[in-house]
Amino acid sequence: MGVKKLAVIGAGSMGHQIAMLGSLAGYETTIQDISPDSLQIAKSKLSKIMDKWVVKDKITSDVRDLAFERLHFTTDLKEAAGDADLIIEAVVEKLSVKREVFADLDKFAPSHTVLATNSSTIVSSLIADVTSRPEKVCNMHFFFPPLIMDCVEVVKGEHTSEATASLAMEVCGEMNRTAVLLEKEISGFIANRILFAIQKEAMSLYEGGYADYKDIDVIVKKALNHPIGPFELMDLSGIDVGYYVMQQQFEETGDPKDRPSKTLTEKMEAGELGRKTGRGFYTYDTPVKN
Ligand SMILES: NC(=O)c1ccc[n+]([C@@H]2O[C@H](COP(=O)([O-])OP(=O)(O)OC[C@H]3O[C@@H](n4cnc5c(N)ncnc54)[C@H](O)[C@@H]3O)[C@@H](O)[C@H]2O)c1
């Protein structure tokens, strides 16, 4: 069965843009968040982005208006899940919260509905067991910011059916996103495992006093031709996001090497979360809320 209705749970940095991708693809899309403020912010951010797209001739004003007509906002999970064919969860990166959300989604969504998580690291087998439909659970990992980044990792667990993985791949195609199917689960998937390896090494070199973080960013950009340095990228995606990812990995592996580093922990405690708070490793004149 094809997808007509989409629901996105969580209207934060990722959720609101994934929802807009769905709406632009022609799906009736409902975005749900427990926080009315998050929904309000999501709406105004999307208005600004879509207006810019119209000015830049990326879309016509008719396409923008239709996309907003198809996009609905609610704090009511039952309303969002009740008639969705596919639900993409994008709430905070905490396993316990995701498990609660999936248990509720399983209660409220029709039996055919596929449930996907946009988690950066958590494999869906750690969540699927709270549902009565593990074969309809998978990962759909979009990258930040989803309206720009053209890649989605679709990850199949042992519990995931072929039909579920195909449906997730098909929806990514409709959203104009390049989807890559991972046949086997691994925490962190592909892109983030490579990225974390770089970030961990960059942090260890910085904390070891071998070079300042600014110089490490310069070397990675100039010598390795990366468009952005590892510390600049941590500021961009959010120090808190990186912290929770490491915390989650540490809980899964128990390996002290996966524990959030001293510097990340200090930045969390100081509320220096990167661009969104105006200060992370670098200082920004105007806080940029993702
Ligand atoms: N930020 C990134 O770069 C990035 C990239 C890829 C994937 N992800 C993943 O996407 C997910 C969301 O990350 P984000 O950066 O958008 O987080 P965020 O903190 O910006 O947004 C999370 C949103 O979820 C809402 N929320 C929390 N609990 C909820 C609940 N029980 N029900 C409904 N809404 C709830 C919050 O109010 C908030 O608006 C995480 O799993 C993260 O790992 C993040």
mmCIF file of C-alpha atoms and ligand atoms in Angstrom:
data_model
loop_
_atom_site.group_PDB
_atom_site.id
_atom_site.type_symbol
_atom_site.label_atom_id
_atom_site.label_comp_id
_atom_site.label_asym_id
_atom_site.label_seq_id
_atom_site.Cartn_x
_atom_site.Cartn_y
_atom_site.Cartn_z
ATOM 1 C CA MET A 1 0.000 0.000 0.000
ATOM 2 C CA GLY A 2 1.360 3.437 -0.967
ATOM 3 C CA VAL A 3 1.766 6.392 1.345
ATOM 4 C CA LYS A 4 -0.798 9.180 1.218
ATOM 5 C CA LYS A 5 -0.533 10.570 4.721
ATOM 6 C CA LEU A 6 2.627 11.255 6.641
ATOM 7 C CA ALA A 7 3.149 12.233 10.267
ATOM 8 C CA VAL A 8 6.345 13.630 11.743
ATOM 9 C CA ILE A 9 6.761 13.526 15.524
ATOM 10 C CA GLY A 10 8.949 16.323 16.927
ATOM 11 C CA ALA A 11 9.108 19.764 15.309
ATOM 12 C CA GLY A 12 12.709 20.616 16.220
ATOM 13 C CA SER A 13 15.739 21.183 13.974
ATOM 14 C CA MET A 14 15.024 18.051 11.963
ATOM 15 C CA GLY A 15 11.302 17.380 12.271
ATOM 16 C CA HIS A 16 9.919 20.570 10.771
ATOM 17 C CA GLN A 17 12.077 20.253 7.670
ATOM 18 C CA ILE A 18 11.361 16.540 7.175
ATOM 19 C CA ALA A 19 7.660 17.416 7.378
ATOM 20 C CA MET A 20 8.085 20.100 4.720
ATOM 21 C CA LEU A 21 9.919 17.626 2.455
ATOM 22 C CA GLY A 22 6.882 15.362 2.816
ATOM 23 C CA SER A 23 4.427 18.121 2.122
ATOM 24 C CA LEU A 24 6.413 19.310 -0.928
ATOM 25 C CA ALA A 25 6.366 15.696 -2.161
ATOM 26 C CA GLY A 26 2.557 15.833 -2.125
ATOM 27 C CA TYR A 27 1.776 13.961 1.100
ATOM 28 C CA GLU A 28 -0.849 15.274 3.540
ATOM 29 C CA THR A 29 1.527 15.826 6.415
ATOM 30 C CA THR A 30 0.916 16.369 10.116
ATOM 31 C CA ILE A 31 3.671 17.520 12.406
ATOM 32 C CA GLN A 32 3.250 16.855 16.116
ATOM 33 C CA ASP A 33 5.200 18.182 19.094
ATOM 34 C CA ILE A 34 4.462 18.217 22.831
ATOM 35 C CA SER A 35 5.547 21.850 22.897
ATOM 36 C CA PRO A 36 3.191 24.405 21.284
ATOM 37 C CA ASP A 37 6.167 26.807 21.162
ATOM 38 C CA SER A 38 8.165 24.355 19.039
ATOM 39 C CA LEU A 39 5.251 24.122 16.602
ATOM 40 C CA GLN A 40 4.965 27.899 16.408
ATOM 41 C CA ILE A 41 8.714 28.292 15.807
ATOM 42 C CA ALA A 42 8.604 25.500 13.210
ATOM 43 C CA LYS A 43 5.802 27.250 11.336
ATOM 44 C CA SER A 44 7.556 30.601 11.238
ATOM 45 C CA LYS A 45 10.919 29.078 10.250
ATOM 46 C CA LEU A 46 9.285 27.156 7.395
ATOM 47 C CA SER A 47 7.494 30.305 6.194
ATOM 48 C CA LYS A 48 10.809 32.144 6.014
ATOM 49 C CA ILE A 49 12.613 29.304 4.221
ATOM 50 C CA MET A 50 9.828 28.765 1.683
ATOM 51 C CA ASP A 51 9.541 32.508 1.003
ATOM 52 C CA LYS A 52 13.275 32.549 0.279
ATOM 53 C CA TRP A 53 12.871 29.575 -2.078
ATOM 54 C CA VAL A 54 10.195 31.503 -3.970
ATOM 55 C CA VAL A 55 12.436 34.582 -4.243
ATOM 56 C CA LYS A 56 15.293 32.378 -5.485
ATOM 57 C CA ASP A 57 12.959 30.704 -8.034
ATOM 58 C CA LYS A 58 13.500 27.274 -6.459
ATOM 59 C CA ILE A 59 9.710 26.886 -6.235
ATOM 60 C CA THR A 60 6.714 28.931 -7.387
ATOM 61 C CA SER A 61 4.443 30.677 -4.905
ATOM 62 C CA ASP A 62 1.686 28.190 -5.865
ATOM 63 C CA VAL A 63 3.892 25.246 -4.877
ATOM 64 C CA ARG A 64 4.678 26.974 -1.572
ATOM 65 C CA ASP A 65 1.013 27.714 -0.840
ATOM 66 C CA LEU A 66 -0.058 24.152 -1.678
ATOM 67 C CA ALA A 67 2.705 22.742 0.543
ATOM 68 C CA PHE A 68 1.401 24.801 3.482
ATOM 69 C CA GLU A 69 -2.174 23.695 2.744
ATOM 70 C CA ARG A 70 -1.057 20.076 3.075
ATOM 71 C CA LEU A 71 0.916 20.743 6.288
ATOM 72 C CA HIS A 72 -0.901 20.483 9.632
ATOM 73 C CA PHE A 73 0.399 21.217 13.121
ATOM 74 C CA THR A 74 -0.823 19.601 16.346
ATOM 75 C CA THR A 75 0.177 18.758 19.907
ATOM 76 C CA ASP A 76 -2.150 15.730 19.823
ATOM 77 C CA LEU A 77 -0.277 12.508 19.055
ATOM 78 C CA LYS A 78 -3.476 10.550 18.495
ATOM 79 C CA GLU A 79 -4.621 13.040 15.866
ATOM 80 C CA ALA A 80 -1.237 12.922 14.077
ATOM 81 C CA ALA A 81 -0.916 9.128 14.117
ATOM 82 C CA GLY A 82 -4.583 8.173 13.659
ATOM 83 C CA ASP A 83 -4.646 8.118 9.857
ATOM 84 C CA ALA A 84 -0.962 8.208 8.880
ATOM 85 C CA ASP A 85 0.514 5.614 6.515
ATOM 86 C CA LEU A 86 4.088 6.471 7.501
ATOM 87 C CA ILE A 87 5.272 8.109 10.721
ATOM 88 C CA ILE A 88 8.771 9.517 11.075
ATOM 89 C CA GLU A 89 9.803 10.157 14.679
ATOM 90 C CA ALA A 90 12.263 13.032 15.266
ATOM 91 C CA VAL A 91 12.086 13.686 19.015
ATOM 92 C CA VAL A 92 15.049 14.179 21.344
ATOM 93 C CA GLU A 93 17.889 11.613 21.066
ATOM 94 C CA LYS A 94 17.015 9.688 24.237
ATOM 95 C CA LEU A 95 16.174 6.012 23.950
ATOM 96 C CA SER A 96 13.669 6.059 26.828
ATOM 97 C CA VAL A 97 11.696 8.918 25.231
ATOM 98 C CA LYS A 98 11.727 7.256 21.811
ATOM 99 C CA ARG A 99 10.490 3.972 23.301
ATOM 100 C CA GLU A 100 7.598 5.790 25.002
ATOM 101 C CA VAL A 101 6.707 7.588 21.773
ATOM 102 C CA PHE A 102 6.783 4.350 19.744
ATOM 103 C CA ALA A 103 4.599 2.520 22.281
ATOM 104 C CA ASP A 104 2.020 5.321 21.948
ATOM 105 C CA LEU A 105 2.319 5.403 18.149
ATOM 106 C CA ASP A 106 1.680 1.662 18.046
ATOM 107 C CA LYS A 107 -1.531 2.244 20.031
ATOM 108 C CA PHE A 108 -2.797 5.140 17.906
ATOM 109 C CA ALA A 109 -1.679 4.276 14.351
ATOM 110 C CA PRO A 110 -3.552 1.906 12.016
ATOM 111 C CA SER A 111 -2.067 -1.592 11.773
ATOM 112 C CA HIS A 112 -0.593 -1.006 8.284
ATOM 113 C CA THR A 113 1.362 2.099 9.343
ATOM 114 C CA VAL A 114 5.163 2.031 9.059
ATOM 115 C CA LEU A 115 7.024 3.590 11.995
ATOM 116 C CA ALA A 116 10.474 5.050 11.282
ATOM 117 C CA THR A 117 12.947 6.804 13.542
ATOM 118 C CA ASN A 118 15.209 9.610 12.397
ATOM 119 C CA SER A 119 17.650 8.906 15.251
ATOM 120 C CA SER A 120 21.286 9.808 14.520
ATOM 121 C CA THR A 121 22.595 6.646 16.147
ATOM 122 C CA ILE A 122 19.945 4.434 17.729
ATOM 123 C CA VAL A 123 19.171 1.298 15.721
ATOM 124 C CA SER A 124 15.475 0.528 15.431
ATOM 125 C CA SER A 125 15.793 -2.926 17.065
ATOM 126 C CA LEU A 126 16.268 -1.069 20.380
ATOM 127 C CA ILE A 127 12.810 0.456 19.866
ATOM 128 C CA ALA A 128 10.796 -2.005 17.730
ATOM 129 C CA ASP A 129 10.117 -4.393 20.629
ATOM 130 C CA VAL A 130 7.752 -1.909 22.309
ATOM 131 C CA THR A 131 5.448 -2.228 19.298
ATOM 132 C CA SER A 132 3.222 -5.051 18.069
ATOM 133 C CA ARG A 133 4.609 -4.565 14.522
ATOM 134 C CA PRO A 134 8.419 -4.868 14.581
ATOM 135 C CA GLU A 135 8.410 -5.807 10.864
ATOM 136 C CA LYS A 136 7.063 -2.306 10.140
ATOM 137 C CA VAL A 137 9.801 -0.469 12.079
ATOM 138 C CA CYS A 138 13.008 0.899 10.535
ATOM 139 C CA ASN A 139 15.446 3.819 10.584
ATOM 140 C CA MET A 140 15.141 6.715 8.148
ATOM 141 C CA HIS A 141 18.129 8.907 8.957
ATOM 142 C CA PHE A 142 17.968 12.345 7.352
ATOM 143 C CA PHE A 143 20.857 14.801 7.605
ATOM 144 C CA PHE A 144 20.844 18.347 8.911
ATOM 145 C CA PRO A 145 19.363 20.458 7.415
ATOM 146 C CA PRO A 146 16.982 18.049 5.654
ATOM 147 C CA LEU A 147 15.687 20.643 3.182
ATOM 148 C CA ILE A 148 19.270 21.013 1.901
ATOM 149 C CA MET A 149 21.100 17.739 2.545
ATOM 150 C CA ASP A 150 20.431 15.185 -0.154
ATOM 151 C CA CYS A 151 20.987 11.891 1.672
ATOM 152 C CA VAL A 152 18.952 9.496 3.809
ATOM 153 C CA GLU A 153 20.248 6.292 5.364
ATOM 154 C CA VAL A 154 17.435 3.740 5.456
ATOM 155 C CA VAL A 155 18.434 0.985 7.859
ATOM 156 C CA LYS A 156 16.946 -2.498 8.004
ATOM 157 C CA GLY A 157 17.084 -4.413 11.241
ATOM 158 C CA GLU A 158 16.596 -8.177 11.383
ATOM 159 C CA HIS A 159 12.998 -7.430 12.398
ATOM 160 C CA THR A 160 12.342 -5.101 9.402
ATOM 161 C CA SER A 161 10.464 -6.526 6.407
ATOM 162 C CA GLU A 162 11.527 -5.982 2.787
ATOM 163 C CA ALA A 163 8.211 -4.204 2.176
ATOM 164 C CA THR A 164 8.916 -1.706 4.979
ATOM 165 C CA ALA A 165 12.426 -0.941 3.694
ATOM 166 C CA SER A 166 11.068 -0.549 0.120
ATOM 167 C CA LEU A 167 8.345 1.823 1.285
ATOM 168 C CA ALA A 168 10.885 3.971 3.170
ATOM 169 C CA MET A 169 13.170 4.059 0.105
ATOM 170 C CA GLU A 170 10.243 4.966 -2.149
ATOM 171 C CA VAL A 171 9.149 7.866 0.078
ATOM 172 C CA CYS A 172 12.721 9.255 0.086
ATOM 173 C CA GLY A 173 12.618 9.134 -3.715
ATOM 174 C CA GLU A 174 9.329 11.070 -3.735
ATOM 175 C CA MET A 175 10.972 13.626 -1.429
ATOM 176 C CA ASN A 176 13.797 14.020 -3.967
ATOM 177 C CA ARG A 177 16.323 12.596 -1.563
ATOM 178 C CA THR A 178 19.070 10.120 -2.377
ATOM 179 C CA ALA A 179 18.385 7.154 -0.133
ATOM 180 C CA VAL A 180 20.898 4.430 0.627
ATOM 181 C CA LEU A 181 19.744 1.128 2.108
ATOM 182 C CA LEU A 182 21.845 -0.426 4.887
ATOM 183 C CA GLU A 183 21.028 -4.125 4.946
ATOM 184 C CA LYS A 184 22.335 -4.600 8.496
ATOM 185 C CA GLU A 185 22.081 -2.484 11.640
ATOM 186 C CA ILE A 186 25.046 -0.778 13.237
ATOM 187 C CA SER A 187 24.832 1.967 15.862
ATOM 188 C CA GLY A 188 25.602 5.350 14.247
ATOM 189 C CA PHE A 189 25.127 3.892 10.747
ATOM 190 C CA ILE A 190 27.700 4.911 8.101
ATOM 191 C CA ALA A 191 28.039 8.704 7.834
ATOM 192 C CA ASN A 192 28.038 9.405 11.564
ATOM 193 C CA ARG A 193 30.476 6.598 12.375
ATOM 194 C CA ILE A 194 32.938 8.194 9.969
ATOM 195 C CA LEU A 195 32.114 11.693 11.259
ATOM 196 C CA PHE A 196 32.397 10.696 14.954
ATOM 197 C CA ALA A 197 35.749 9.055 14.315
ATOM 198 C CA ILE A 198 36.989 12.386 12.956
ATOM 199 C CA GLN A 199 35.381 14.451 15.733
ATOM 200 C CA LYS A 200 36.672 12.151 18.470
ATOM 201 C CA GLU A 201 40.213 12.336 17.116
ATOM 202 C CA ALA A 202 39.957 16.136 16.699
ATOM 203 C CA MET A 203 38.782 16.464 20.322
ATOM 204 C CA SER A 204 41.506 14.183 21.649
ATOM 205 C CA LEU A 205 44.184 16.183 19.784
ATOM 206 C CA TYR A 206 42.732 19.438 21.147
ATOM 207 C CA GLU A 207 42.421 18.148 24.739
ATOM 208 C CA GLY A 208 45.926 16.675 24.463
ATOM 209 C CA GLY A 209 47.203 20.205 23.755
ATOM 210 C CA TYR A 210 48.631 19.382 20.314
ATOM 211 C CA ALA A 211 46.851 22.267 18.597
ATOM 212 C CA ASP A 212 44.118 24.789 19.255
ATOM 213 C CA TYR A 213 40.638 23.852 17.983
ATOM 214 C CA LYS A 214 40.762 26.748 15.490
ATOM 215 C CA ASP A 215 43.993 25.417 14.008
ATOM 216 C CA ILE A 216 42.627 21.873 13.858
ATOM 217 C CA ASP A 217 39.673 23.269 11.865
ATOM 218 C CA VAL A 218 42.113 25.075 9.529
ATOM 219 C CA ILE A 219 44.157 21.897 8.932
ATOM 220 C CA VAL A 220 41.092 19.734 8.239
ATOM 221 C CA LYS A 221 39.717 22.315 5.791
ATOM 222 C CA LYS A 222 42.956 23.167 3.998
ATOM 223 C CA ALA A 223 44.771 19.835 4.045
ATOM 224 C CA LEU A 224 41.851 17.435 3.755
ATOM 225 C CA ASN A 225 39.640 19.707 1.685
ATOM 226 C CA HIS A 226 36.663 19.397 4.041
ATOM 227 C CA PRO A 227 34.242 22.312 3.572
ATOM 228 C CA ILE A 228 33.900 22.775 7.358
ATOM 229 C CA GLY A 229 36.164 21.952 10.328
ATOM 230 C CA PRO A 230 35.114 19.409 13.013
ATOM 231 C CA PHE A 231 34.651 22.061 15.730
ATOM 232 C CA GLU A 232 32.729 24.377 13.395
ATOM 233 C CA LEU A 233 30.481 21.445 12.531
ATOM 234 C CA MET A 234 29.875 20.586 16.217
ATOM 235 C CA ASP A 235 28.760 24.214 16.728
ATOM 236 C CA LEU A 236 26.516 24.030 13.674
ATOM 237 C CA SER A 237 24.732 20.797 14.540
ATOM 238 C CA GLY A 238 24.596 21.592 18.275
ATOM 239 C CA ILE A 239 26.953 20.660 21.119
ATOM 240 C CA ASP A 240 23.945 19.080 22.904
ATOM 241 C CA VAL A 241 23.215 16.845 19.904
ATOM 242 C CA GLY A 242 26.824 15.560 19.919
ATOM 243 C CA TYR A 243 26.743 15.142 23.703
ATOM 244 C CA TYR A 244 23.550 13.046 23.687
ATOM 245 C CA VAL A 245 24.850 10.932 20.818
ATOM 246 C CA MET A 246 28.031 10.111 22.761
ATOM 247 C CA GLN A 247 26.053 9.503 25.951
ATOM 248 C CA GLN A 248 23.833 7.072 24.058
ATOM 249 C CA GLN A 249 26.830 5.279 22.515
ATOM 250 C CA PHE A 250 28.500 5.017 25.923
ATOM 251 C CA GLU A 251 25.318 3.497 27.381
ATOM 252 C CA GLU A 252 25.288 0.953 24.550
ATOM 253 C CA THR A 253 28.982 0.002 24.560
ATOM 254 C CA GLY A 254 30.117 0.784 28.127
ATOM 255 C CA ASP A 255 33.456 1.742 26.537
ATOM 256 C CA PRO A 256 34.960 4.760 28.399
ATOM 257 C CA LYS A 257 36.316 5.975 25.023
ATOM 258 C CA ASP A 258 32.684 6.616 23.988
ATOM 259 C CA ARG A 259 31.948 8.785 27.050
ATOM 260 C CA PRO A 260 31.255 12.475 26.179
ATOM 261 C CA SER A 261 34.600 14.297 26.381
ATOM 262 C CA LYS A 262 35.515 16.719 29.184
ATOM 263 C CA THR A 263 35.207 19.703 26.841
ATOM 264 C CA LEU A 264 31.761 18.677 25.540
ATOM 265 C CA THR A 265 30.520 18.135 29.116
ATOM 266 C CA GLU A 266 31.809 21.579 30.189
ATOM 267 C CA LYS A 267 30.114 23.238 27.210
ATOM 268 C CA MET A 268 26.836 21.466 28.041
ATOM 269 C CA GLU A 269 27.024 22.609 31.674
ATOM 270 C CA ALA A 270 27.754 26.179 30.586
ATOM 271 C CA GLY A 271 24.831 26.138 28.097
ATOM 272 C CA GLU A 272 27.276 26.873 25.265
ATOM 273 C CA LEU A 273 25.500 24.733 22.692
ATOM 274 C CA GLY A 274 26.904 26.212 19.489
ATOM 275 C CA ARG A 275 25.286 28.504 16.968
ATOM 276 C CA LYS A 276 21.830 28.175 18.473
ATOM 277 C CA THR A 277 22.935 29.817 21.741
ATOM 278 C CA GLY A 278 25.383 32.268 20.148
ATOM 279 C CA ARG A 279 28.390 30.490 21.666
ATOM 280 C CA GLY A 280 29.987 27.071 21.381
ATOM 281 C CA PHE A 281 33.614 26.674 20.411
ATOM 282 C CA TYR A 282 33.202 29.924 18.488
ATOM 283 C CA THR A 283 31.146 33.019 19.307
ATOM 284 C CA TYR A 284 28.347 34.160 16.996
ATOM 285 C CA ASP A 285 26.897 37.676 16.849
ATOM 286 C CA THR A 286 23.345 36.458 16.382
ATOM 287 C CA PRO A 287 22.193 33.106 17.761
ATOM 288 C CA VAL A 288 21.057 30.964 14.816
ATOM 289 C CA LYS A 289 18.229 28.664 15.925
ATOM 290 C CA ASN A 290 18.326 25.495 13.843
HETATM 291 N N1 LIG B 1 20.266 17.957 14.674
HETATM 292 C C1 LIG B 1 20.900 17.139 13.832
HETATM 293 O O1 LIG B 1 21.926 17.483 13.236
HETATM 294 C C2 LIG B 1 20.335 15.748 13.556
HETATM 295 C C3 LIG B 1 20.680 15.108 12.336
HETATM 296 C C4 LIG B 1 20.118 13.851 12.050
HETATM 297 C C5 LIG B 1 19.273 13.244 12.976
HETATM 298 N N2 LIG B 1 18.995 13.873 14.150
HETATM 299 C C6 LIG B 1 18.097 13.184 15.077
HETATM 300 O O2 LIG B 1 16.797 13.756 14.963
HETATM 301 C C7 LIG B 1 16.128 13.683 16.226
HETATM 302 C C8 LIG B 1 15.685 15.069 16.618
HETATM 303 O O3 LIG B 1 16.816 15.897 16.712
HETATM 304 P P1 LIG B 1 16.677 17.499 16.632
HETATM 305 O O4 LIG B 1 18.054 18.020 16.436
HETATM 306 O O5 LIG B 1 15.594 17.867 15.687
HETATM 307 O O6 LIG B 1 16.211 17.789 18.142
HETATM 308 P P2 LIG B 1 15.525 19.109 18.725
HETATM 309 O O7 LIG B 1 15.894 19.127 20.159
HETATM 310 O O8 LIG B 1 15.801 20.294 17.868
HETATM 311 O O9 LIG B 1 13.956 18.793 18.582
HETATM 312 C C9 LIG B 1 13.317 17.780 19.279
HETATM 313 C C10 LIG B 1 11.841 18.152 19.361
HETATM 314 O O10 LIG B 1 11.144 17.034 19.905
HETATM 315 C C11 LIG B 1 10.165 17.518 20.784
HETATM 316 N N3 LIG B 1 9.801 16.436 21.696
HETATM 317 C C12 LIG B 1 10.473 15.986 22.761
HETATM 318 N N4 LIG B 1 9.820 14.940 23.315
HETATM 319 C C13 LIG B 1 8.706 14.740 22.564
HETATM 320 C C14 LIG B 1 7.625 13.825 22.624
HETATM 321 N N5 LIG B 1 7.570 12.894 23.572
HETATM 322 N N6 LIG B 1 6.660 13.916 21.679
HETATM 323 C C15 LIG B 1 6.697 14.853 20.710
HETATM 324 N N7 LIG B 1 7.710 15.765 20.614
HETATM 325 C C16 LIG B 1 8.694 15.704 21.521
HETATM 326 C C17 LIG B 1 10.773 18.741 21.449
HETATM 327 O O11 LIG B 1 9.762 19.604 21.962
HETATM 328 C C18 LIG B 1 11.549 19.353 20.278
HETATM 329 O O12 LIG B 1 10.759 20.299 19.573
HETATM 330 C C19 LIG B 1 17.114 13.041 17.211
HETATM 331 O O13 LIG B 1 16.863 11.676 17.299
HETATM 332 C C20 LIG B 1 18.457 13.294 16.544
HETATM 333 O O14 LIG B 1 19.418 12.331 16.876
HETATM 334 C C21 LIG B 1 19.482 15.121 14.463
#
